[in-house]
PDB file of C-alpha atoms and ligand atoms in Angstrom:
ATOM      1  CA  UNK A 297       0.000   0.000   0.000  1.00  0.00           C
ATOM      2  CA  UNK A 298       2.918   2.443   1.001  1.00  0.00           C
ATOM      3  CA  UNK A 299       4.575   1.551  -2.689  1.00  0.00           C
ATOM      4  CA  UNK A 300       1.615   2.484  -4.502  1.00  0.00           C
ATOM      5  CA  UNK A 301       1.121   5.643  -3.028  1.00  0.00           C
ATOM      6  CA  UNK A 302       4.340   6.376  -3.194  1.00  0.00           C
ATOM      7  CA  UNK A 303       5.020   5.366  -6.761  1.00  0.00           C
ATOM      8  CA  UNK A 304       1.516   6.972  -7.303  1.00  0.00           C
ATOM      9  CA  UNK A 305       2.536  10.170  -6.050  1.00  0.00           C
ATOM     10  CA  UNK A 306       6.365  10.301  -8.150  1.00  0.00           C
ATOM     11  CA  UNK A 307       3.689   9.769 -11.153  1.00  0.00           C
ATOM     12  CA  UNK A 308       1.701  12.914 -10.027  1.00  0.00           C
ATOM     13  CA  UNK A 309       4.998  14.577  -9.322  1.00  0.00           C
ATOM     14  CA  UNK A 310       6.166  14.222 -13.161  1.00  0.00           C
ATOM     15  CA  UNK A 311       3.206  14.730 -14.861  1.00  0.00           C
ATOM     16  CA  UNK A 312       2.546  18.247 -12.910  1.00  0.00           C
ATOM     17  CA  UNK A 313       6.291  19.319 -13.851  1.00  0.00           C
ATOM     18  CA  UNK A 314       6.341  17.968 -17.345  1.00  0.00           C
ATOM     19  CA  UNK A 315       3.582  21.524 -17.573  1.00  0.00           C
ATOM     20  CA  UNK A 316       4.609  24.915 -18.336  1.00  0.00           C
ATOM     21  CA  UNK A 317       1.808  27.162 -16.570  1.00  0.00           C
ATOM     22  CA  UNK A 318      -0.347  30.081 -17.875  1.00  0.00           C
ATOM     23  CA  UNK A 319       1.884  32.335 -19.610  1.00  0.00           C
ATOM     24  CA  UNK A 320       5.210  30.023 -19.068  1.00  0.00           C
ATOM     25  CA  UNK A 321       7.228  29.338 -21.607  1.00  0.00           C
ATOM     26  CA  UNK A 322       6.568  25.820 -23.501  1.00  0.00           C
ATOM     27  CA  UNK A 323       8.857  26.204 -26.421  1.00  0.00           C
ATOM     28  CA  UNK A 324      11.616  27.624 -28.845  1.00  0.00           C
ATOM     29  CA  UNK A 325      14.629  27.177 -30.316  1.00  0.00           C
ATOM     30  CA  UNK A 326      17.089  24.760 -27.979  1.00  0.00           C
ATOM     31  CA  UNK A 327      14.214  24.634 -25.637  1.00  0.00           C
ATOM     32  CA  UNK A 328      14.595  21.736 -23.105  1.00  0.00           C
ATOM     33  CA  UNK A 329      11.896  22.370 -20.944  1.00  0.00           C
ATOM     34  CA  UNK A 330       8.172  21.735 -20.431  1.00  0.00           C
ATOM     35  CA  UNK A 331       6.892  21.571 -23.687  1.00  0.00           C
ATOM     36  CA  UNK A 332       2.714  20.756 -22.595  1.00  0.00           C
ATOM     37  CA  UNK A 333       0.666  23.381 -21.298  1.00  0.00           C
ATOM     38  CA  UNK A 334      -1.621  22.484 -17.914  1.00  0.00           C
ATOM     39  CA  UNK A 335      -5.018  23.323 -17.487  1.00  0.00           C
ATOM     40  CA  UNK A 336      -6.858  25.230 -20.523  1.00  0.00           C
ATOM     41  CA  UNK A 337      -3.822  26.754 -21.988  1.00  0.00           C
ATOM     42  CA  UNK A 338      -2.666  26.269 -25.607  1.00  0.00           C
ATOM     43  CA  UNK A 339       1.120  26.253 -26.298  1.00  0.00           C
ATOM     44  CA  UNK A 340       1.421  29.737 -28.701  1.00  0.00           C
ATOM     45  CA  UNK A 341       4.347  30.579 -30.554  1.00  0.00           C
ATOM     46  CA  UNK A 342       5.790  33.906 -30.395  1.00  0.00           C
ATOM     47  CA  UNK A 343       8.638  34.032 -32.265  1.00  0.00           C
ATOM     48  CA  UNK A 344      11.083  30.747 -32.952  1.00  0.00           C
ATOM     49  CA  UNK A 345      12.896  31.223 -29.649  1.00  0.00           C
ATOM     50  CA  UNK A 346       9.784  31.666 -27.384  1.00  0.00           C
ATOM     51  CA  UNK A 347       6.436  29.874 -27.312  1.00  0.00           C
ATOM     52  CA  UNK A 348       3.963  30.597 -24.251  1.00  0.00           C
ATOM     53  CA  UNK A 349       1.406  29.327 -22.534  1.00  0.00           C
ATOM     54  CA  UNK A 350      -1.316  31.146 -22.964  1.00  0.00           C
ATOM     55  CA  UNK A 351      -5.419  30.417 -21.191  1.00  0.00           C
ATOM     56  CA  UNK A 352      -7.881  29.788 -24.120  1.00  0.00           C
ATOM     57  CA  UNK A 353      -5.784  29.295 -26.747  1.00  0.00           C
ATOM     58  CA  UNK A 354      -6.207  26.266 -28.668  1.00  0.00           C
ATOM     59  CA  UNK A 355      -4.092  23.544 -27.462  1.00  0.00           C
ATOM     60  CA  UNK A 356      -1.539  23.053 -30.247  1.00  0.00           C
ATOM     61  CA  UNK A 357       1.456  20.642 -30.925  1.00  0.00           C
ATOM     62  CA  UNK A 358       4.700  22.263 -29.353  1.00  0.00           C
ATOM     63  CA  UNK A 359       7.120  23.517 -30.967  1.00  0.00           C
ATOM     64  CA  UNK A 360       9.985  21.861 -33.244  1.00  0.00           C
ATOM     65  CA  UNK A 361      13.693  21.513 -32.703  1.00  0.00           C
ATOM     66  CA  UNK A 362      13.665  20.571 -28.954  1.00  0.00           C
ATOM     67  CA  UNK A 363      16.632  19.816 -27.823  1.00  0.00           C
ATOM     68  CA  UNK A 364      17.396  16.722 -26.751  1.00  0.00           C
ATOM     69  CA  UNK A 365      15.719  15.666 -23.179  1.00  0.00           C
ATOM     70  CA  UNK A 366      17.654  15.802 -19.983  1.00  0.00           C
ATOM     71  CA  UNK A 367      17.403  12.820 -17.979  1.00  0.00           C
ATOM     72  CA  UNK A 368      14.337  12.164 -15.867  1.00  0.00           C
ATOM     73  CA  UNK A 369      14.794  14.912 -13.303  1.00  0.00           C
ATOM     74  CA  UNK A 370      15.873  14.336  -9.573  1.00  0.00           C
ATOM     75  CA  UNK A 371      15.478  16.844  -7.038  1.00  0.00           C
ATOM     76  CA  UNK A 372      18.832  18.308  -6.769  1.00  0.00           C
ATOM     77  CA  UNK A 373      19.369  21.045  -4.090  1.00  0.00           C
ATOM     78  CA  UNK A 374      21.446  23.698  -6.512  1.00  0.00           C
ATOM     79  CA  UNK A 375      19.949  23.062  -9.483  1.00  0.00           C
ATOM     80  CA  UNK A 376      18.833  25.839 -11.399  1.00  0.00           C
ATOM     81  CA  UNK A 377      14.846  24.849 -12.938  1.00  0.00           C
ATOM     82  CA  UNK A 378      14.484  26.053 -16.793  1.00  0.00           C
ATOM     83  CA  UNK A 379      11.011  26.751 -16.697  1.00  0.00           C
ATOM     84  CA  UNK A 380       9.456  29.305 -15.204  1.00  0.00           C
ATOM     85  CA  UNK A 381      11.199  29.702 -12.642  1.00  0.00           C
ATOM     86  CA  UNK A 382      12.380  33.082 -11.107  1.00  0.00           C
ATOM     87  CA  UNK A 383      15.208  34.368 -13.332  1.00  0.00           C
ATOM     88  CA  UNK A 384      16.344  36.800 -10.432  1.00  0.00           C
ATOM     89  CA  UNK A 385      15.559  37.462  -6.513  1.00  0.00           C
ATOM     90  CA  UNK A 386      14.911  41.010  -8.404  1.00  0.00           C
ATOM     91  CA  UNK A 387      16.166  44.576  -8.004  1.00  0.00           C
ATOM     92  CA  UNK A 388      15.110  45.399  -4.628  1.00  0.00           C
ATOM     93  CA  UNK A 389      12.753  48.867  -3.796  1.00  0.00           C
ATOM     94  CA  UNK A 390      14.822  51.232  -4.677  1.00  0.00           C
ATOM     95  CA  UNK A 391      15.376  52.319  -8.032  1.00  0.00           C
ATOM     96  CA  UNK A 392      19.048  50.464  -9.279  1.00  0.00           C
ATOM     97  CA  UNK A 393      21.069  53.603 -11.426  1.00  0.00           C
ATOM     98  CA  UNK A 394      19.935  53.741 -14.917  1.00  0.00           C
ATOM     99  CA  UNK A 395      16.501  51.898 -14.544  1.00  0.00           C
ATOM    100  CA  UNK A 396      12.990  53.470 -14.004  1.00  0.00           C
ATOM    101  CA  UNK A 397      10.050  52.286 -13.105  1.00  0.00           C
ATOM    102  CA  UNK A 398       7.185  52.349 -15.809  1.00  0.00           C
ATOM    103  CA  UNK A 399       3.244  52.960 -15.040  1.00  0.00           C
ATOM    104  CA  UNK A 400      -0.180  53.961 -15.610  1.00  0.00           C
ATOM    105  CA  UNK A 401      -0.810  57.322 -14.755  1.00  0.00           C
ATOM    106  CA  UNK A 402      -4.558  57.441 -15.246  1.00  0.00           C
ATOM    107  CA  UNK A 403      -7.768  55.131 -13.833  1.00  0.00           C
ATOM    108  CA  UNK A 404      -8.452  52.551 -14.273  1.00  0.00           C
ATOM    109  CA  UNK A 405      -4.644  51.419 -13.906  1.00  0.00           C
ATOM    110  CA  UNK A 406      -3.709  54.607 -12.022  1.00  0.00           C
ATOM    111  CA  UNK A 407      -0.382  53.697 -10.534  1.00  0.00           C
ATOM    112  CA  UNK A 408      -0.062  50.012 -11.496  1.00  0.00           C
ATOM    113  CA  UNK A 409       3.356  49.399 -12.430  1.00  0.00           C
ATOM    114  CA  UNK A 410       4.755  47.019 -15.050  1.00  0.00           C
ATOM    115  CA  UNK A 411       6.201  43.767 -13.595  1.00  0.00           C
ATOM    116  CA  UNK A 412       6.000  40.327 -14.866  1.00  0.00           C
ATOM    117  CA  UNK A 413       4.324  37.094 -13.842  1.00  0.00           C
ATOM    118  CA  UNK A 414       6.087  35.062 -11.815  1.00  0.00           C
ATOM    119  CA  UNK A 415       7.699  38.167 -10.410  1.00  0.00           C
ATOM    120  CA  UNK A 416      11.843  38.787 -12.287  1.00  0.00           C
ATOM    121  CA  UNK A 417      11.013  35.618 -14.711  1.00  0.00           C
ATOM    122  CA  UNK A 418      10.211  35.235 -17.675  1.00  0.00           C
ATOM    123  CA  UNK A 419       6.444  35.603 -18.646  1.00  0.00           C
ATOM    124  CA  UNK A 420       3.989  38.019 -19.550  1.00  0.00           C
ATOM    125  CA  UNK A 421       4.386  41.987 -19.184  1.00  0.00           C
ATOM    126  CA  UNK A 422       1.730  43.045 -16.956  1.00  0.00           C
ATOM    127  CA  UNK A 423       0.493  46.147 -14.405  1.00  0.00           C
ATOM    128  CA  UNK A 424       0.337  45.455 -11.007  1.00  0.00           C
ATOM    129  CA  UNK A 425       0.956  46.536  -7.340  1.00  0.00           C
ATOM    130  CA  UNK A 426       3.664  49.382  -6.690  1.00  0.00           C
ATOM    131  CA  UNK A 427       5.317  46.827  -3.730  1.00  0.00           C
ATOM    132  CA  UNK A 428       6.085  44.155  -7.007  1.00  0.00           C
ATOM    133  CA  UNK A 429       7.075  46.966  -9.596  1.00  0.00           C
ATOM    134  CA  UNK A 430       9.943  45.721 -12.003  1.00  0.00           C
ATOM    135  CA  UNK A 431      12.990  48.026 -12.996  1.00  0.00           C
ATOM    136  CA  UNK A 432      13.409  48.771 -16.876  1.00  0.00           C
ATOM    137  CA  UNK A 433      15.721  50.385 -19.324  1.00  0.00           C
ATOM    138  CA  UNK A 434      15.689  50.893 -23.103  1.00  0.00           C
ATOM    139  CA  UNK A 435      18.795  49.964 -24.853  1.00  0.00           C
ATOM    140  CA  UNK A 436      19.014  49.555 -28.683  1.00  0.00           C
ATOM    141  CA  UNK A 437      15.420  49.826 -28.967  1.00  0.00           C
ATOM    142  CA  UNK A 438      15.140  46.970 -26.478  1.00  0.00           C
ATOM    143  CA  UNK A 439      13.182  46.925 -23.333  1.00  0.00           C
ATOM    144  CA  UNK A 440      15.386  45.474 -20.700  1.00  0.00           C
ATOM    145  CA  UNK A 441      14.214  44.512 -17.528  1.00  0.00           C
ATOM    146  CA  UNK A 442      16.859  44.286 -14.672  1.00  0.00           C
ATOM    147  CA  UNK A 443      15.940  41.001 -12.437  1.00  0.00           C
ATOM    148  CA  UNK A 444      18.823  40.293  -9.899  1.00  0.00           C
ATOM    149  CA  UNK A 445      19.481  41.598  -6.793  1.00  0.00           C
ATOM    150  CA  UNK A 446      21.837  44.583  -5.782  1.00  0.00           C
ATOM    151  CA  UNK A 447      25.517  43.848  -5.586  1.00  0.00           C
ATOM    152  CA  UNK A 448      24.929  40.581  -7.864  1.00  0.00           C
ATOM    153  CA  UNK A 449      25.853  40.291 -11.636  1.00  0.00           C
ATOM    154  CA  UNK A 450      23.034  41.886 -13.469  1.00  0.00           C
ATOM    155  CA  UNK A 451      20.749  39.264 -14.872  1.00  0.00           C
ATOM    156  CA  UNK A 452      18.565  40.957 -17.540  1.00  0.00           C
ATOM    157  CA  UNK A 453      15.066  39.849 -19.702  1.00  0.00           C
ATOM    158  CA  UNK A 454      13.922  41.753 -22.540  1.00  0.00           C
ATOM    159  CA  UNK A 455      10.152  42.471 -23.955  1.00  0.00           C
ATOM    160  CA  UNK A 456       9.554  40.165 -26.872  1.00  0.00           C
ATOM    161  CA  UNK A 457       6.598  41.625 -28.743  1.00  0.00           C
ATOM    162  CA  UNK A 458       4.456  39.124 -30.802  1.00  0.00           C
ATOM    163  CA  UNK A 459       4.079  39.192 -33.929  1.00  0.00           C
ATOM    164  CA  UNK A 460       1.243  36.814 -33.959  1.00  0.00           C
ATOM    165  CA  UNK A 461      -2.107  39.748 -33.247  1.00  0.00           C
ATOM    166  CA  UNK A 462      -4.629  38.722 -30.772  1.00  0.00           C
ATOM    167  CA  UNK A 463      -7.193  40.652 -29.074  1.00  0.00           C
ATOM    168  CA  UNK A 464      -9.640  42.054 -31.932  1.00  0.00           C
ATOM    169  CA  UNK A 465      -6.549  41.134 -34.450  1.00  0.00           C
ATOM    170  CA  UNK A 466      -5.210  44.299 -32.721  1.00  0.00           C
ATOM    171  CA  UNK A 467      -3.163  43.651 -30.506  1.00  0.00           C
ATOM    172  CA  UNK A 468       0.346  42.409 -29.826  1.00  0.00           C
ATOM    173  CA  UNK A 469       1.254  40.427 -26.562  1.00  0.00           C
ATOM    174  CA  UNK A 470       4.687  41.409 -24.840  1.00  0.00           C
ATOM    175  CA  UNK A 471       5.987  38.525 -22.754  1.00  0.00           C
ATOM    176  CA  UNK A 472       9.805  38.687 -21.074  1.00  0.00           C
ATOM    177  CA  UNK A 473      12.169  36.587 -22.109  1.00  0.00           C
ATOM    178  CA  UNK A 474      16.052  35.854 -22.223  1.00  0.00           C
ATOM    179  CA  UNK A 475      16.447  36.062 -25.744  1.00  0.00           C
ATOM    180  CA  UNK A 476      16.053  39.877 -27.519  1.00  0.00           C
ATOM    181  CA  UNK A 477      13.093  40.966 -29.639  1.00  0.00           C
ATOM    182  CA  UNK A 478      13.263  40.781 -32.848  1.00  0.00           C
ATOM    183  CA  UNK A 479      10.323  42.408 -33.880  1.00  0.00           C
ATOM    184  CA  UNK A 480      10.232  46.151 -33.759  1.00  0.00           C
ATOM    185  CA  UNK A 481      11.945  48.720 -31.380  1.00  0.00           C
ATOM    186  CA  UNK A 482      10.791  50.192 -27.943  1.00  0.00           C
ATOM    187  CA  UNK A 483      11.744  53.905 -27.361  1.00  0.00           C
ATOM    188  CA  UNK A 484      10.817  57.068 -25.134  1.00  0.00           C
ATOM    189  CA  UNK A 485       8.079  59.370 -26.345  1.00  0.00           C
ATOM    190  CA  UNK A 486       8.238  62.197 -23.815  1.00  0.00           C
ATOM    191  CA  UNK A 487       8.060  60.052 -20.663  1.00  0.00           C
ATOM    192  CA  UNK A 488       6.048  57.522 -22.477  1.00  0.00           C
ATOM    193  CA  UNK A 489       6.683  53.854 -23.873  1.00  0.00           C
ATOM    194  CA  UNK A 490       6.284  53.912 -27.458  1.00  0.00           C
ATOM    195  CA  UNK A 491       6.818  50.895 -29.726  1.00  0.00           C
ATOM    196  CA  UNK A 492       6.923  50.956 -33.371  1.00  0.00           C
ATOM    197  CA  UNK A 493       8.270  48.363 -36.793  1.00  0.00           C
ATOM    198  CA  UNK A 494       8.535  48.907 -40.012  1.00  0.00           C
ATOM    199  CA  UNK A 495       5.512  48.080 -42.321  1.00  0.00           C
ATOM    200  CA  UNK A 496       2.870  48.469 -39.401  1.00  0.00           C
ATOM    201  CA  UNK A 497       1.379  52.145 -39.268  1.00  0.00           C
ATOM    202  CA  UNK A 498       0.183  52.906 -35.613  1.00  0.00           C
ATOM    203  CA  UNK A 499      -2.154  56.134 -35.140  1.00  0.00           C
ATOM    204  CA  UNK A 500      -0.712  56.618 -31.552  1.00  0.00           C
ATOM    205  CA  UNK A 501       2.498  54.622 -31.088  1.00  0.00           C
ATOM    206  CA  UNK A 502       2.341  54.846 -27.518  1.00  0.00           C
ATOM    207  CA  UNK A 503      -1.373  53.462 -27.033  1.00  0.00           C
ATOM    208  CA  UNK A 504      -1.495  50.147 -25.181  1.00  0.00           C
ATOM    209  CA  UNK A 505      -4.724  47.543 -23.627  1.00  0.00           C
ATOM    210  CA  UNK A 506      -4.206  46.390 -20.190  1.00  0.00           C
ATOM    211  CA  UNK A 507      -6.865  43.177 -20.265  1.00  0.00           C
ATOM    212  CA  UNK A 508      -7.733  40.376 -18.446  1.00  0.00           C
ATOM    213  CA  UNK A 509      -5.193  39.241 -15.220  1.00  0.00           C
ATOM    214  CA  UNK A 510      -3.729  42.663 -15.963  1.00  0.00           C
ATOM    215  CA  UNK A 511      -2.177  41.240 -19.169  1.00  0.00           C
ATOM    216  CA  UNK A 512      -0.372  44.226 -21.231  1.00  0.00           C
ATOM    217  CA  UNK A 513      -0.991  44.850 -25.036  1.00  0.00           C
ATOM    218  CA  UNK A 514       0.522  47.231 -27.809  1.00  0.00           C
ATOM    219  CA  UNK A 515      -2.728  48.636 -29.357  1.00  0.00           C
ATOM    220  CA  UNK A 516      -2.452  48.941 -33.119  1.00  0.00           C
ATOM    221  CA  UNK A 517      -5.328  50.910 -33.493  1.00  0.00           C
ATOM    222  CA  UNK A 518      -6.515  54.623 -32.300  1.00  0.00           C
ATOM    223  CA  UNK A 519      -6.367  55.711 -28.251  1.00  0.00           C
ATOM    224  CA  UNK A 520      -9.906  55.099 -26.620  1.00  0.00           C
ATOM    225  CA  UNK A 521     -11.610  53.801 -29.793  1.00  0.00           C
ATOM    226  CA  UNK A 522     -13.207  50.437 -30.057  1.00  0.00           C
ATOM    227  CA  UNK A 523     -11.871  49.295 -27.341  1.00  0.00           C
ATOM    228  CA  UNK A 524     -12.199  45.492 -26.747  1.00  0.00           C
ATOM    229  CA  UNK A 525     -13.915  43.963 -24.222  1.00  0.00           C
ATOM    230  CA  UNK A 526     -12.230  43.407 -20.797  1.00  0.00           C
ATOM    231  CA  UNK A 527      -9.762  45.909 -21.884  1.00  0.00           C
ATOM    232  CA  UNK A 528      -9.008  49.151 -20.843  1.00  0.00           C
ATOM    233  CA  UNK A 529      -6.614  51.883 -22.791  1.00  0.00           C
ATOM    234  CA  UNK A 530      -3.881  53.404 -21.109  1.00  0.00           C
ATOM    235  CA  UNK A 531      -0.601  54.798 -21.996  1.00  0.00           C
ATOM    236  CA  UNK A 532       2.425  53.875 -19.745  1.00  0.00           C
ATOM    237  CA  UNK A 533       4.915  56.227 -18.606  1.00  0.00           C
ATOM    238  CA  UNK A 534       8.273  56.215 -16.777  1.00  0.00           C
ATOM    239  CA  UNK A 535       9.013  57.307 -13.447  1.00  0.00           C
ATOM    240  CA  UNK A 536      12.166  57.813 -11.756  1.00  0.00           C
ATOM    241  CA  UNK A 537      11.660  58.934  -8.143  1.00  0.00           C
ATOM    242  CA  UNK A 538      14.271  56.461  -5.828  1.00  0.00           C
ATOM    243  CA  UNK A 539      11.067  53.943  -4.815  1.00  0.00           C
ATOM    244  CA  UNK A 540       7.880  53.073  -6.218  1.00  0.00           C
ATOM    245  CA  UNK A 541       4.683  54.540  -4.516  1.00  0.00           C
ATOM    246  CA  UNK A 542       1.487  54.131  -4.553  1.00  0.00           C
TER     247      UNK A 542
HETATM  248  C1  NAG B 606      20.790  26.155 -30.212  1.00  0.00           C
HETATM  249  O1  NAG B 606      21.802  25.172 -30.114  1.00  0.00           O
HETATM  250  C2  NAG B 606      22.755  25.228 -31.174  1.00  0.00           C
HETATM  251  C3  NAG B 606      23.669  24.046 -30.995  1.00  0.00           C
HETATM  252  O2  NAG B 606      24.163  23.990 -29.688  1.00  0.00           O
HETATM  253  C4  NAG B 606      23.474  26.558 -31.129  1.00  0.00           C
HETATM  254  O3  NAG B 606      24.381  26.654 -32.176  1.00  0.00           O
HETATM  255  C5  NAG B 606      22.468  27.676 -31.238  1.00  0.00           C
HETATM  256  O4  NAG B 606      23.093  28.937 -31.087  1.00  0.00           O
HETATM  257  C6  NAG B 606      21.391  27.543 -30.189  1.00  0.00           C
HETATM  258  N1  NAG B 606      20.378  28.546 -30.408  1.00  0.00           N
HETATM  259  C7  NAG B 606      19.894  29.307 -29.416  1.00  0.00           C
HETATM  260  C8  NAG B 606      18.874  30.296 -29.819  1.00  0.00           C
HETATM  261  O5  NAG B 606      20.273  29.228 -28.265  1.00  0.00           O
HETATM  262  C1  NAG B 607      -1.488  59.105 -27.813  1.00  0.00           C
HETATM  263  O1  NAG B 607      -2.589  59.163 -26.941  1.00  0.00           O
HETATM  264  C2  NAG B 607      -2.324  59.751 -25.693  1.00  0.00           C
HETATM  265  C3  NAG B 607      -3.549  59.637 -24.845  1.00  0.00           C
HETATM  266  O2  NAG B 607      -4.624  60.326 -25.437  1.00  0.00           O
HETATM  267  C4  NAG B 607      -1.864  61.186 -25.869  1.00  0.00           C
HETATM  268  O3  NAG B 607      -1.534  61.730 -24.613  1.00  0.00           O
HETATM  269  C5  NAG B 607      -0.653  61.216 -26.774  1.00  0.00           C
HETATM  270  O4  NAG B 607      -0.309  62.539 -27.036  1.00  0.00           O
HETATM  271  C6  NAG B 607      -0.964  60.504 -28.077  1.00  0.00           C
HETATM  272  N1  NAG B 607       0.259  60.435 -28.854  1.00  0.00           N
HETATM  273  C7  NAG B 607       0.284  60.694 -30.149  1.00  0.00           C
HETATM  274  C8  NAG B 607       1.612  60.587 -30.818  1.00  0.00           C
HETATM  275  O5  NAG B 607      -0.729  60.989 -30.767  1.00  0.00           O
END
């Protein structure tokens, strides 16, 4: 009885990590980790070095060219998970020199700041509380997001924008990863986030939809016209006072 449940349970215990979660990563280029999505979520690919997780999308077939699998996992004290898991302890409260914080400065997202989800890993760009608030910089068009600690080598993720559209066929998702966009360039506007490609005309290039679970979008089409349901437009803006507030 004791061997079932335990051999039971190490069943449980792979299937449940063989998953990526909502808005994990479940694919790409040299990818070696989870490659099924749990619960509703259909494996989505972004670009060929990032595929996500993402609720409601149709389940589809991962993604080619994995690389080869690592033997069946054992628990291992130091190891280092591939898959979701935190990329950095983060930057701390206080704004790290060079980095600012970025934000909604009107309702209904007044004072959310951008972060991702799981906190300083790779995943989805989102607005939340000021007490979780990421640290970002633009470099080379890139949005970088600083995720280790103070005083440690500086781990970085950058804003991969899709170039798949969802919402309304309007909108582009911007997940974190540790490979570099490819598609299109972020830059200042004033204090605002703009992002812009060649080929794709935007009437405000510094409109964005924050949607369900807080999820952040670039919005291809006009500011505060036909907006989508379970959307809301905003425009997000950098801020550089030493800690986040509320
Ligand atoms: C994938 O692995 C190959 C072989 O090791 C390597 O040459 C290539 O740069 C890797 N690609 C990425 C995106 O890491
Ligand atoms: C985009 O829309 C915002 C919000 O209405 C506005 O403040 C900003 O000036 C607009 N930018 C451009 C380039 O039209």
């Amino acid at each position: 009885m004791r061997c079932t449940t335990t051999a039971l349970l190490a069943t449980l215990a792979s299937t449940v990590s063989a998953q990526a979660g909502d808005w994990q990563q479940c694919g790409g280029m040299n990818w070696s980790g989870a490659t099924i999505c749990g619960g509703t979520a259909g494996c989505v690919k972004i670009n060929d070095y990032y595929s996500q997780c993402q609720p409601g999308a149709a389940p589809t077939v991962p993604q080619p060219t994995p690389a080869p699998q690592p033997e069946p996992q054992q628990p291992q004290p130091s190891e280092v998970p591939s898959s979701g898991a935190p990329a950095g302890s983060g930057p701390g409260k206080t704004l790290q020199t060079g980095y600012y914080w970025i934000r909604a400065v009107a309702a209904p997202n007044f004072h959310k700041y951008m972060q991702t989800k799981p906190l300083y890993a790779t995943g989805s760009a989102l607005l939340g509380d000021y007490t979780t608030a990421g640290q970002f910089q633009i470099v080379d068009g890139q949005l970088v997001q600083l995720v280790s600690a103070p005083g440690e080598p500086a781990k970085l993720l950058y804003g991969v924008v899709s170039e798949t559209r969802y919402i309304n066929d309007n909108s582009l998702s911007v997940t974190f990863s540790e490979t570099k966009n490819t598609y299109g360039k972020f830059a200042w506007q004033g204090d605002g986030l703009t992002w812009t490609v060649a080929g794709v005309t935007r009437p405000n290039a510094s409109a964005w939809y924050v949607c369900t679970g807080q999820k952040l979008y670039i919005n291809l089409g006009n500011y505060l016209y036909q907006t989508p349901a379970g959307c809301a437009d905003q425009t997000i803006h950098y801020y550089n006072d030493k800690t986040a507030n509320n």
